[in-house]
Every structure is written in structure tokens, then in C-alpha cells.
Amino acid sequence: MNHGATTSQSLPIVFVNGERAAFDAPAISSRDRGLTLADGLFETMRARRGGVFRLDQHLARLSKGLQVMAIPEPAELRRWVQEAVRQAGEADASIRLTLTRGPGPAGLAPPTDVRPTVVVAVNAMPAFSDETYSIGLRAIVASGRRNAQSPTAGLKTLAYTDAIVTWLEAQRAGADEAIFLDTDGHCSEATASNLFAYREDSLVTPPVTCAALPGITRAAVLELAHAAGIRTAERVFGLDVLASADEVFLTSSLRGIAPVRSLGERTIGTGTAGKVTKRLMTAYLALVDRECGAP
Amino acid sequence: MNHGATTSQSLPIVFVNGERAAFDAPAISSRDRGLTLADGLFETMRARRGGVFRLDQHLARLSKGLQVMAIPEPAELRRWVQEAVRQAGEADASIRLTLTRGPGPAGLAPPTDVRPTVVVAVNAMPAFSDETYSIGLRAIVASGRRNAQSPTAGLKTLAYTDAIVTWLEAQRAGADEAIFLDTDGHCSEATASNLFAYREDSLVTPPVTCAALPGITRAAVLELAHAAGIRTAERVFGLDVLASADEVFLTSSLRGIAPVRSLGERTIGTGTAGKVTKRLMTAYLALVDRECGAP
């Protein structure tokens, strides 16, 4: 018996403004400002056993971004996410919540009557290779830089163009990822992940003033490290710290914690997942299990 | 008799991948990377008497951007623009050509099989007030800055989020426009227009290395000024030059040339359209007429 349970449906599941939409079918106006001007924000979340990891924090971050961008927040956001996850059942999944200012006329001026577009897509979790986690990623230093003085620094806007171009740069260099410096020359983050370095018994990550996103996984890792008695700091640092670190890893909702084994030609630490990294990976998976409801 | 002519249709006219689409109807996949990641580029062009002003230059700039972003260029671009303009008839119009990498899975990695999305929208020309041209715009200095070290600096990508937020900042300040400095503190451009200052008998505009777009109207204005015997320079300059200029104006395909009458509390020159600005406005309108086919 399975009282009240929903048969899980095959992924992806897509909702547009609360209505189920066929995957890949035309669903968005060609004059939606999300498409024409990247006028919107998004969240990427992890679902496990029918629960969403730190949904409150994701919605709070989105809400803050909507305020900065002066986009009205639809009241149904949480309900739409929960309904999509409910239909997806208990499969591990990633959830992408996209919110745009909706359709509008040509030009920058928003329409007087704003009708936001909300897309909730539940996708299968991306399959990362075992090597990603046991050995680690090969990273390069990005040739472009993140803008610490952007008016949307710290917001998860739709403007991922620079991240894509830089991800392609990493691929062409035979690497998996690229690490951005900010416009002041300080370490910032990777193309879609936060950055951590472990060095001299201390775990450091760039502050959001270095154009780093205030990541939900980043915050969870800082908590876990603190609880494990590891010294932590949000601190401005340069490439020298990264290159001489014992361990480096990246964090994101989809990846969790992923070790970095090299930076350009330089090997990081032992060139494989370090022991602090592995300890945090285990603690993070346990945290996700715990908060999303253990079996 | 009107052999071969097409009855002009009411605007807007929208084509998606060469097919006429109903205005505002769902036409784009919710997983189009233009929407989810601003993974694309656009051009805004001016049509007059059935011709497109400097279409070749717009397509060349787009093509260069596509190469940097490694997006394949559909062979039909020019034909699709021309067909949309033909259907629009001889009305003055603005044309927005949007090209994205098309639908893709979650994450930054592009799909292996890229099918770009191309939207051509022909809109009525925006109605600017007479005051915009005869007196001029009130501008502020943007609090955020443009990234001179972005890997997509100089490309007209879909990532206009910072421009929108800054345009809203100008509105809240009771102004019409905002002028960006770049991350090195040099004058860059306005939210969607290039910037010119006339001072000491010389017309200057920031070089593209100051995160300014290589605007098509900007290039036309440099040509026109040169032909009129006005000294011109693409030169790095700071706010001091702008504040002490005799005349300041903005250029874009939709606006043409628009004078700036104030910068924050400071009046520029006489606080109205200056004589060099007016001379160039007249020359520019004549140029558009000439190149698009005089009546």
C-alpha cells in the first residue's frame, strides 16, 4: 500500500506558470524579456526523496534578487516547485526554477503591466564520472574576469554568457573547469560553482564582494566545516593562495563538492581528492539525506 | 498598380526560424538556452523605406560574436531578415534579430547537436519625445560598472541584466539614462547606447576596450564627423572630460543621435542640444535616407 503517494513520472517534468507543459514544446513568447534581455533570475536545486534541499534558502535568495531587479514575486512560487517535485516522485532530481519579467515591448523599459514568466523544470541529476569525485577536476584560470562592480553581482541572474564562453575555453584547453579572477585580480569562483581552498589548516572561500555567488551549497559547506572543527574564513585571496593550497574544491547544488586536482600545469596537493575534501563530501551527502528525509 | 509590391502588414511581425509566428504566442522552448542562460546574441536595426540601414555591418558584427561563442551561423539569416522587412512594407521600423544556441539540457555544456533559434521581430519605431532631441536627456552616472575584462566585452550578447537594473536606477533618480564607467573608472557607454563628448573642438568616444559596444551608429557618426571636418578620436577618458564637455550625446540604432543635457546635478554645455550635435543629427538622418533609398 502506498497511501497518498504519487506515481513518479518520467523526467524531465516542466511547468510554465503553474501549468504542465510538454517537454521542448513552444511555451514561451519570443518577446519574453528573459529571452531578449536576460531579464530574470533562476535557482538550481537538488531534490531527494521528494524533498528539496534548502528550498527556503533558494527562495529567499531569489526573492532578494527580484527586489533588486524590481520584478514582482508571484505568490505561487513555492507551490509550483512543490507540485513539480511531487509529480517527479522520489527520484533524485535537479530542479531549475526560472523567473523572468515576462513579455515586453522592444527596448529596456519594462512594460507597465508586468506578468512574470515562471518555469519549473525537474530534470534527472547530471551524471558526473566517478573520476570527478575521486580524483578531481582539471581547472584553468579563465582569461576573462568576473565583474566585482556589477550592479547584479551576487545575484543569480540569467546572464550566464560569460560563464558559457569560459566553460568552452576550459574545454578547448583540455580542462573541465575554469576559475575566474574578479576585476581586481582576486579569486572569485568557477563558471557555475563556488571555490574553496584548504591551506595551513584553514578553509577559505572568496567573499561575495569578489563577485562570488552566495551559494547555498557554499553556505552548507561552511557550516559543516565549522561543525567539524575546521577553521573557516570568507577571505580575499589571490592565485598564489590557490596554487599553493593543499586542497581545492568547487561547490554547487548539482555537483555538491567536487575536488580540483590541477590548475593549468600545476598539480594541487597530491593531485587527487584531499582528506578534508573527502570528509566534507561525506558530511554533505549525509546532510542532504538528513534534511530531505532519510529513508 | 503596384506590381510586385507587398501590402505592408501591421506591426509587429515575428518570424521564428523563418516561419511567421503569431505575436506573443508561445514560440520558444522553455529550455532554449537563450532563455535559460542568455546563450545568444542580438542586433537591433533600423528599417526605412523597405531597406535596412547597414544590414551588412550588423550581420558582420553578429557573425563575429557567433564565432567567439562557438554558435553555428544559420545560412538563412539575411534572407529571414529581408523577408520580415518585405512583409512589413515601407513603414519606418525597428528590427530585432535574436539568435540563441537553441534548446539544450540543464547545465553549461552545450548540446552536441546545436539547433540555433532565430527570432526576427519587426516593430514600430519607438516614439521618442521631441524634447529628447531638441533639449536632451537627463543622465546620471551609473553606480555599477561595465566589465572591461569580460570575455564577451564588445559583443552584443543577450546579457542585458545590468543595463536594465541601471536603467531602472536612472528612472528612480528622475533621469532618462545612465552612463557607465568601466571597471578601471573610464567612461564606457550608456545602458544601450554609445557615448560621445565634444570638447575643445574635438569629438571623442570611448574605445571598445572600455567595454563599449562597437556600435553601428557610433561608426556612422565617426564617419560623418570626419567628413564634416570635425576632429574625432576613440580615446580613453574619465568623468572629468564628460562633465566639462561642451556637448554630450548618445547614439544607437533606434535613437540615432540623442543629446544629453545634464549629468546628475551638472548641466552639460548650454543644457540643450548643442550645435555639433544638431549638425550630426541632420547629417545622420540624411545618411539613413540616402542608404535606405531616398523617396
Tab-separated table of N, CA and C in Angstrom, chain A residues 79-184:
chain	number	residue	atom	x	y	z
A	79	ARG	N	4.575	26.777	-4.173
A	79	ARG	CA	3.600	25.742	-4.504
A	79	ARG	C	3.921	25.083	-5.845
A	80	TRP	N	4.318	25.910	-6.821
A	80	TRP	CA	4.636	25.353	-8.140
A	80	TRP	C	5.858	24.427	-8.076
A	81	VAL	N	6.861	24.833	-7.314
A	81	VAL	CA	8.039	23.972	-7.170
A	81	VAL	C	7.626	22.661	-6.506
A	82	GLN	N	6.850	22.774	-5.440
A	82	GLN	CA	6.467	21.568	-4.700
A	82	GLN	C	5.606	20.636	-5.548
A	83	GLU	N	4.733	21.223	-6.362
A	83	GLU	CA	3.883	20.392	-7.215
A	83	GLU	C	4.724	19.649	-8.259
A	84	ALA	N	5.702	20.343	-8.826
A	84	ALA	CA	6.574	19.697	-9.820
A	84	ALA	C	7.359	18.559	-9.176
A	85	VAL	N	7.863	18.802	-7.974
A	85	VAL	CA	8.639	17.770	-7.280
A	85	VAL	C	7.734	16.593	-6.908
A	86	ARG	N	6.509	16.895	-6.503
A	86	ARG	CA	5.568	15.832	-6.139
A	86	ARG	C	5.317	14.920	-7.350
A	87	GLN	N	5.134	15.549	-8.514
A	87	GLN	CA	4.884	14.738	-9.709
A	87	GLN	C	6.113	13.921	-10.107
A	88	ALA	N	7.293	14.440	-9.744
A	88	ALA	CA	8.518	13.715	-10.105
A	88	ALA	C	8.732	12.508	-9.203
A	89	GLY	N	8.028	12.474	-8.073
A	89	GLY	CA	8.175	11.340	-7.164
A	89	GLY	C	9.455	11.419	-6.368
A	90	GLU	N	10.013	10.269	-6.025
A	90	GLU	CA	11.132	10.262	-5.082
A	90	GLU	C	12.491	10.137	-5.747
A	91	ALA	N	12.510	10.244	-7.065
A	91	ALA	CA	13.797	10.142	-7.765
A	91	ALA	C	14.705	11.304	-7.374
A	92	ASP	N	16.001	11.050	-7.307
A	92	ASP	CA	16.952	12.153	-7.188
A	92	ASP	C	16.803	13.010	-8.441
A	93	ALA	N	16.735	14.293	-8.242
A	93	ALA	CA	16.498	15.157	-9.399
A	93	ALA	C	17.097	16.533	-9.166
A	94	SER	N	17.303	17.256	-10.254
A	94	SER	CA	17.663	18.664	-10.141
A	94	SER	C	16.446	19.473	-10.553
A	95	ILE	N	16.276	20.593	-9.905
A	95	ILE	CA	15.137	21.455	-10.217
A	95	ILE	C	15.668	22.798	-10.648
A	96	ARG	N	15.197	23.233	-11.777
A	96	ARG	CA	15.571	24.560	-12.245
A	96	ARG	C	14.324	25.428	-12.174
A	97	LEU	N	14.404	26.486	-11.374
A	97	LEU	CA	13.315	27.459	-11.245
A	97	LEU	C	13.774	28.740	-11.926
A	98	THR	N	13.106	29.111	-13.003
A	98	THR	CA	13.467	30.303	-13.776
A	98	THR	C	12.338	31.314	-13.668
A	99	LEU	N	12.675	32.547	-13.392
A	99	LEU	CA	11.653	33.590	-13.305
A	99	LEU	C	12.101	34.789	-14.131
A	100	THR	N	11.274	35.182	-15.094
A	100	THR	CA	11.606	36.342	-15.922
A	100	THR	C	10.567	37.447	-15.710
A	101	ARG	N	10.882	38.642	-16.210
A	101	ARG	CA	9.916	39.737	-16.093
A	101	ARG	C	8.740	39.540	-17.068
A	102	GLY	N	8.798	38.484	-17.866
A	102	GLY	CA	7.694	38.183	-18.776
A	102	GLY	C	7.799	38.945	-20.078
A	103	PRO	N	6.736	38.875	-20.895
A	103	PRO	CA	6.793	39.526	-22.209
A	103	PRO	C	6.835	41.039	-22.076
A	104	GLY	N	7.467	41.670	-23.042
A	104	GLY	CA	7.538	43.130	-23.015
A	104	GLY	C	7.858	43.670	-24.386
A	105	PRO	N	7.639	44.961	-24.576
A	105	PRO	CA	7.934	45.576	-25.864
A	105	PRO	C	9.444	45.694	-26.078
A	106	ALA	N	9.868	46.090	-27.267
A	106	ALA	CA	11.291	46.278	-27.558
A	106	ALA	C	11.858	47.364	-26.653
A	107	GLY	N	13.132	47.258	-26.360
A	107	GLY	CA	13.789	48.277	-25.545
A	107	GLY	C	13.927	47.860	-24.094
A	108	LEU	N	14.669	48.662	-23.315
A	108	LEU	CA	14.948	48.298	-21.927
A	108	LEU	C	13.781	48.561	-20.985
A	109	ALA	N	12.952	49.550	-21.300
A	109	ALA	CA	11.871	49.922	-20.384
A	109	ALA	C	10.923	48.750	-20.157
A	110	PRO	N	10.736	48.337	-18.903
A	110	PRO	CA	9.810	47.238	-18.640
A	110	PRO	C	8.381	47.657	-18.976
A	111	PRO	N	7.514	46.693	-19.263
A	111	PRO	CA	6.113	47.036	-19.525
A	111	PRO	C	5.476	47.547	-18.232
A	112	THR	N	4.415	48.308	-18.354
A	112	THR	CA	3.735	48.807	-17.148
A	112	THR	C	3.016	47.667	-16.438
A	113	ASP	N	2.515	46.727	-17.236
A	113	ASP	CA	1.795	45.589	-16.663
A	113	ASP	C	2.707	44.359	-16.721
A	114	VAL	N	3.448	44.127	-15.649
A	114	VAL	CA	4.410	43.023	-15.656
A	114	VAL	C	3.711	41.708	-15.312
A	115	ARG	N	3.859	40.720	-16.190
A	115	ARG	CA	3.344	39.375	-15.924
A	115	ARG	C	4.516	38.407	-15.997
A	116	PRO	N	5.153	38.129	-14.845
A	116	PRO	CA	6.357	37.293	-14.857
A	116	PRO	C	6.100	35.911	-15.460
A	117	THR	N	7.130	35.378	-16.049
A	117	THR	CA	7.097	34.003	-16.539
A	117	THR	C	7.864	33.134	-15.550
A	118	VAL	N	7.240	32.035	-15.137
A	118	VAL	CA	7.890	31.129	-14.191
A	118	VAL	C	7.978	29.738	-14.811
A	119	VAL	N	9.189	29.237	-14.951
A	119	VAL	CA	9.382	27.880	-15.450
A	119	VAL	C	9.971	27.035	-14.328
A	120	VAL	N	9.339	25.923	-14.039
A	120	VAL	CA	9.915	24.947	-13.109
A	120	VAL	C	10.194	23.686	-13.917
A	121	ALA	N	11.451	23.301	-13.998
A	121	ALA	CA	11.814	22.082	-14.731
A	121	ALA	C	12.492	21.120	-13.767
A	122	VAL	N	11.976	19.907	-13.714
A	122	VAL	CA	12.603	18.862	-12.892
A	122	VAL	C	13.342	17.938	-13.846
A	123	ASN	N	14.639	17.878	-13.698
A	123	ASN	CA	15.483	17.073	-14.581
A	123	ASN	C	16.159	15.960	-13.794
A	124	ALA	N	16.586	14.931	-14.511
A	124	ALA	CA	17.405	13.899	-13.864
A	124	ALA	C	18.700	14.549	-13.385
A	125	MET	N	19.258	14.068	-12.282
A	125	MET	CA	20.533	14.605	-11.815
A	125	MET	C	21.591	14.344	-12.879
A	126	PRO	N	22.456	15.314	-13.134
A	126	PRO	CA	23.511	15.078	-14.118
A	126	PRO	C	24.427	13.959	-13.641
A	127	ALA	N	24.895	13.178	-14.588
A	127	ALA	CA	25.781	12.061	-14.236
A	127	ALA	C	27.227	12.526	-14.307
A	128	PHE	N	27.842	12.730	-13.161
A	128	PHE	CA	29.265	13.068	-13.153
A	128	PHE	C	30.055	11.761	-13.033
A	129	SER	N	31.202	11.714	-13.653
A	129	SER	CA	32.008	10.498	-13.599
A	129	SER	C	32.543	10.288	-12.183
A	130	ASP	N	32.830	9.046	-11.840
A	130	ASP	CA	33.441	8.740	-10.547
A	130	ASP	C	34.744	9.506	-10.399
A	131	GLU	N	35.433	9.654	-11.517
A	131	GLU	CA	36.719	10.344	-11.517
A	131	GLU	C	36.570	11.779	-11.014
A	132	THR	N	35.435	12.399	-11.351
A	132	THR	CA	35.195	13.774	-10.908
A	132	THR	C	35.361	13.874	-9.401
A	133	TYR	N	34.823	12.874	-8.698
A	133	TYR	CA	34.808	12.963	-7.244
A	133	TYR	C	36.010	12.310	-6.584
A	134	SER	N	36.530	11.213	-7.173
A	134	SER	CA	37.623	10.514	-6.504
A	134	SER	C	38.971	11.139	-6.845
A	135	ILE	N	39.124	11.652	-8.046
A	135	ILE	CA	40.408	12.243	-8.436
A	135	ILE	C	40.287	13.761	-8.494
A	136	GLY	N	39.302	14.210	-9.238
A	136	GLY	CA	39.093	15.651	-9.262
A	136	GLY	C	39.122	16.246	-10.650
A	137	LEU	N	38.731	17.493	-10.709
A	137	LEU	CA	38.621	18.219	-11.964
A	137	LEU	C	39.938	18.886	-12.327
A	138	ARG	N	40.165	19.011	-13.617
A	138	ARG	CA	41.277	19.822	-14.108
A	138	ARG	C	40.737	21.219	-14.399
A	139	ALA	N	41.334	22.210	-13.770
A	139	ALA	CA	40.861	23.584	-13.957
A	139	ALA	C	41.939	24.437	-14.613
A	140	ILE	N	41.483	25.476	-15.286
A	140	ILE	CA	42.397	26.508	-15.774
A	140	ILE	C	41.979	27.837	-15.130
A	141	VAL	N	42.848	28.822	-15.264
A	141	VAL	CA	42.451	30.169	-14.860
A	141	VAL	C	41.795	30.827	-16.074
A	142	ALA	N	40.575	31.325	-15.904
A	142	ALA	CA	39.836	31.934	-17.011
A	142	ALA	C	40.574	33.162	-17.522
A	143	SER	N	40.535	33.384	-18.842
A	143	SER	CA	41.177	34.597	-19.381
A	143	SER	C	40.324	35.839	-19.105
A	144	GLY	N	39.014	35.678	-19.069
A	144	GLY	CA	38.133	36.798	-18.720
A	144	GLY	C	37.967	36.897	-17.219
A	145	ARG	N	37.432	38.013	-16.788
A	145	ARG	CA	37.256	38.211	-15.351
A	145	ARG	C	35.822	38.503	-14.977
A	146	ARG	N	35.485	38.183	-13.724
A	146	ARG	CA	34.164	38.497	-13.165
A	146	ARG	C	34.163	39.941	-12.704
A	147	ASN	N	33.004	40.577	-12.846
A	147	ASN	CA	32.857	41.992	-12.509
A	147	ASN	C	32.403	42.181	-11.066
A	148	ALA	N	33.340	42.570	-10.207
A	148	ALA	CA	33.003	42.785	-8.799
A	148	ALA	C	32.140	44.033	-8.623
A	149	GLN	N	32.080	44.884	-9.653
A	149	GLN	CA	31.311	46.120	-9.550
A	149	GLN	C	30.043	46.096	-10.396
A	150	SER	N	29.621	44.894	-10.770
A	150	SER	CA	28.348	44.772	-11.470
A	150	SER	C	27.210	45.110	-10.517
A	151	PRO	N	26.163	45.794	-11.026
A	151	PRO	CA	25.017	46.075	-10.149
A	151	PRO	C	24.241	44.807	-9.785
A	152	THR	N	24.539	43.697	-10.431
A	152	THR	CA	23.863	42.440	-10.096
A	152	THR	C	24.839	41.392	-9.552
A	153	ALA	N	26.038	41.843	-9.142
A	153	ALA	CA	26.988	40.899	-8.534
A	153	ALA	C	26.309	40.236	-7.331
A	154	GLY	N	26.475	38.933	-7.210
A	154	GLY	CA	25.876	38.219	-6.085
A	154	GLY	C	24.457	37.738	-6.351
A	155	LEU	N	23.880	38.133	-7.497
A	155	LEU	CA	22.550	37.633	-7.857
A	155	LEU	C	22.687	36.554	-8.921
A	156	LYS	N	21.791	35.594	-8.863
A	156	LYS	CA	21.833	34.507	-9.846
A	156	LYS	C	20.928	34.889	-11.016
A	157	THR	N	21.396	35.873	-11.798
A	157	THR	CA	20.610	36.323	-12.948
A	157	THR	C	20.782	35.334	-14.105
A	158	LEU	N	19.987	35.542	-15.140
A	158	LEU	CA	20.062	34.674	-16.318
A	158	LEU	C	21.319	34.911	-17.150
A	159	ALA	N	22.082	35.943	-16.829
A	159	ALA	CA	23.220	36.347	-17.667
A	159	ALA	C	24.427	35.425	-17.455
A	160	TYR	N	24.373	34.234	-18.034
A	160	TYR	CA	25.463	33.262	-17.903
A	160	TYR	C	26.353	33.197	-19.151
A	161	THR	N	26.248	34.191	-19.987
A	161	THR	CA	27.005	34.197	-21.252
A	161	THR	C	28.505	34.061	-21.006
A	162	ASP	N	29.037	34.857	-20.089
A	162	ASP	CA	30.473	34.795	-19.812
A	162	ASP	C	30.878	33.424	-19.259
A	163	ALA	N	29.994	32.833	-18.461
A	163	ALA	CA	30.291	31.509	-17.914
A	163	ALA	C	30.372	30.472	-19.025
A	164	ILE	N	29.473	30.571	-19.997
A	164	ILE	CA	29.463	29.607	-21.107
A	164	ILE	C	30.731	29.746	-21.953
A	165	VAL	N	31.043	30.981	-22.326
A	165	VAL	CA	32.234	31.225	-23.151
A	165	VAL	C	33.490	30.721	-22.420
A	166	THR	N	33.497	30.885	-21.130
A	166	THR	CA	34.665	30.488	-20.344
A	166	THR	C	34.695	28.976	-20.130
A	167	TRP	N	33.541	28.358	-19.996
A	167	TRP	CA	33.469	26.901	-19.918
A	167	TRP	C	34.011	26.305	-21.218
A	168	LEU	N	33.641	26.902	-22.344
A	168	LEU	CA	34.151	26.430	-23.644
A	168	LEU	C	35.662	26.623	-23.731
A	169	GLU	N	36.148	27.715	-23.158
A	169	GLU	CA	37.602	27.954	-23.126
A	169	GLU	C	38.308	26.824	-22.364
A	170	ALA	N	37.721	26.416	-21.249
A	170	ALA	CA	38.302	25.319	-20.467
A	170	ALA	C	38.331	24.028	-21.284
A	171	GLN	N	37.225	23.743	-21.960
A	171	GLN	CA	37.160	22.521	-22.776
A	171	GLN	C	38.234	22.531	-23.858
A	172	ARG	N	38.388	23.677	-24.516
A	172	ARG	CA	39.396	23.762	-25.582
A	172	ARG	C	40.805	23.552	-25.042
A	173	ALA	N	40.990	23.915	-23.756
A	173	ALA	CA	42.310	23.751	-23.127
A	173	ALA	C	42.484	22.342	-22.567
A	174	GLY	N	41.504	21.477	-22.802
A	174	GLY	CA	41.589	20.111	-22.291
A	174	GLY	C	41.271	20.007	-20.812
A	175	ALA	N	40.628	21.024	-20.277
A	175	ALA	CA	40.278	21.034	-18.854
A	175	ALA	C	38.779	20.861	-18.662
A	176	ASP	N	38.366	20.723	-17.395
A	176	ASP	CA	36.949	20.531	-17.079
A	176	ASP	C	36.282	21.825	-16.633
A	177	GLU	N	37.076	22.713	-16.070
A	177	GLU	CA	36.505	23.898	-15.431
A	177	GLU	C	37.477	25.069	-15.539
A	178	ALA	N	36.955	26.256	-15.280
A	178	ALA	CA	37.797	27.446	-15.272
A	178	ALA	C	37.498	28.242	-14.011
A	179	ILE	N	38.539	28.817	-13.458
A	179	ILE	CA	38.389	29.637	-12.249
A	179	ILE	C	38.566	31.096	-12.630
A	180	PHE	N	37.566	31.884	-12.281
A	180	PHE	CA	37.590	33.318	-12.575
A	180	PHE	C	38.325	34.079	-11.483
A	181	LEU	N	39.124	35.043	-11.909
A	181	LEU	CA	39.513	36.123	-11.004
A	181	LEU	C	38.462	37.216	-11.164
A	182	ASP	N	38.355	38.094	-10.159
A	182	ASP	CA	37.488	39.248	-10.354
A	182	ASP	C	38.307	40.386	-10.980
A	183	THR	N	37.648	41.494	-11.243
A	183	THR	CA	38.324	42.590	-11.950
A	183	THR	C	39.428	43.239	-11.114
A	184	ASP	N	39.511	42.899	-9.818
A	184	ASP	CA	40.628	43.377	-9.003
A	184	ASP	C	41.752	42.335	-8.902
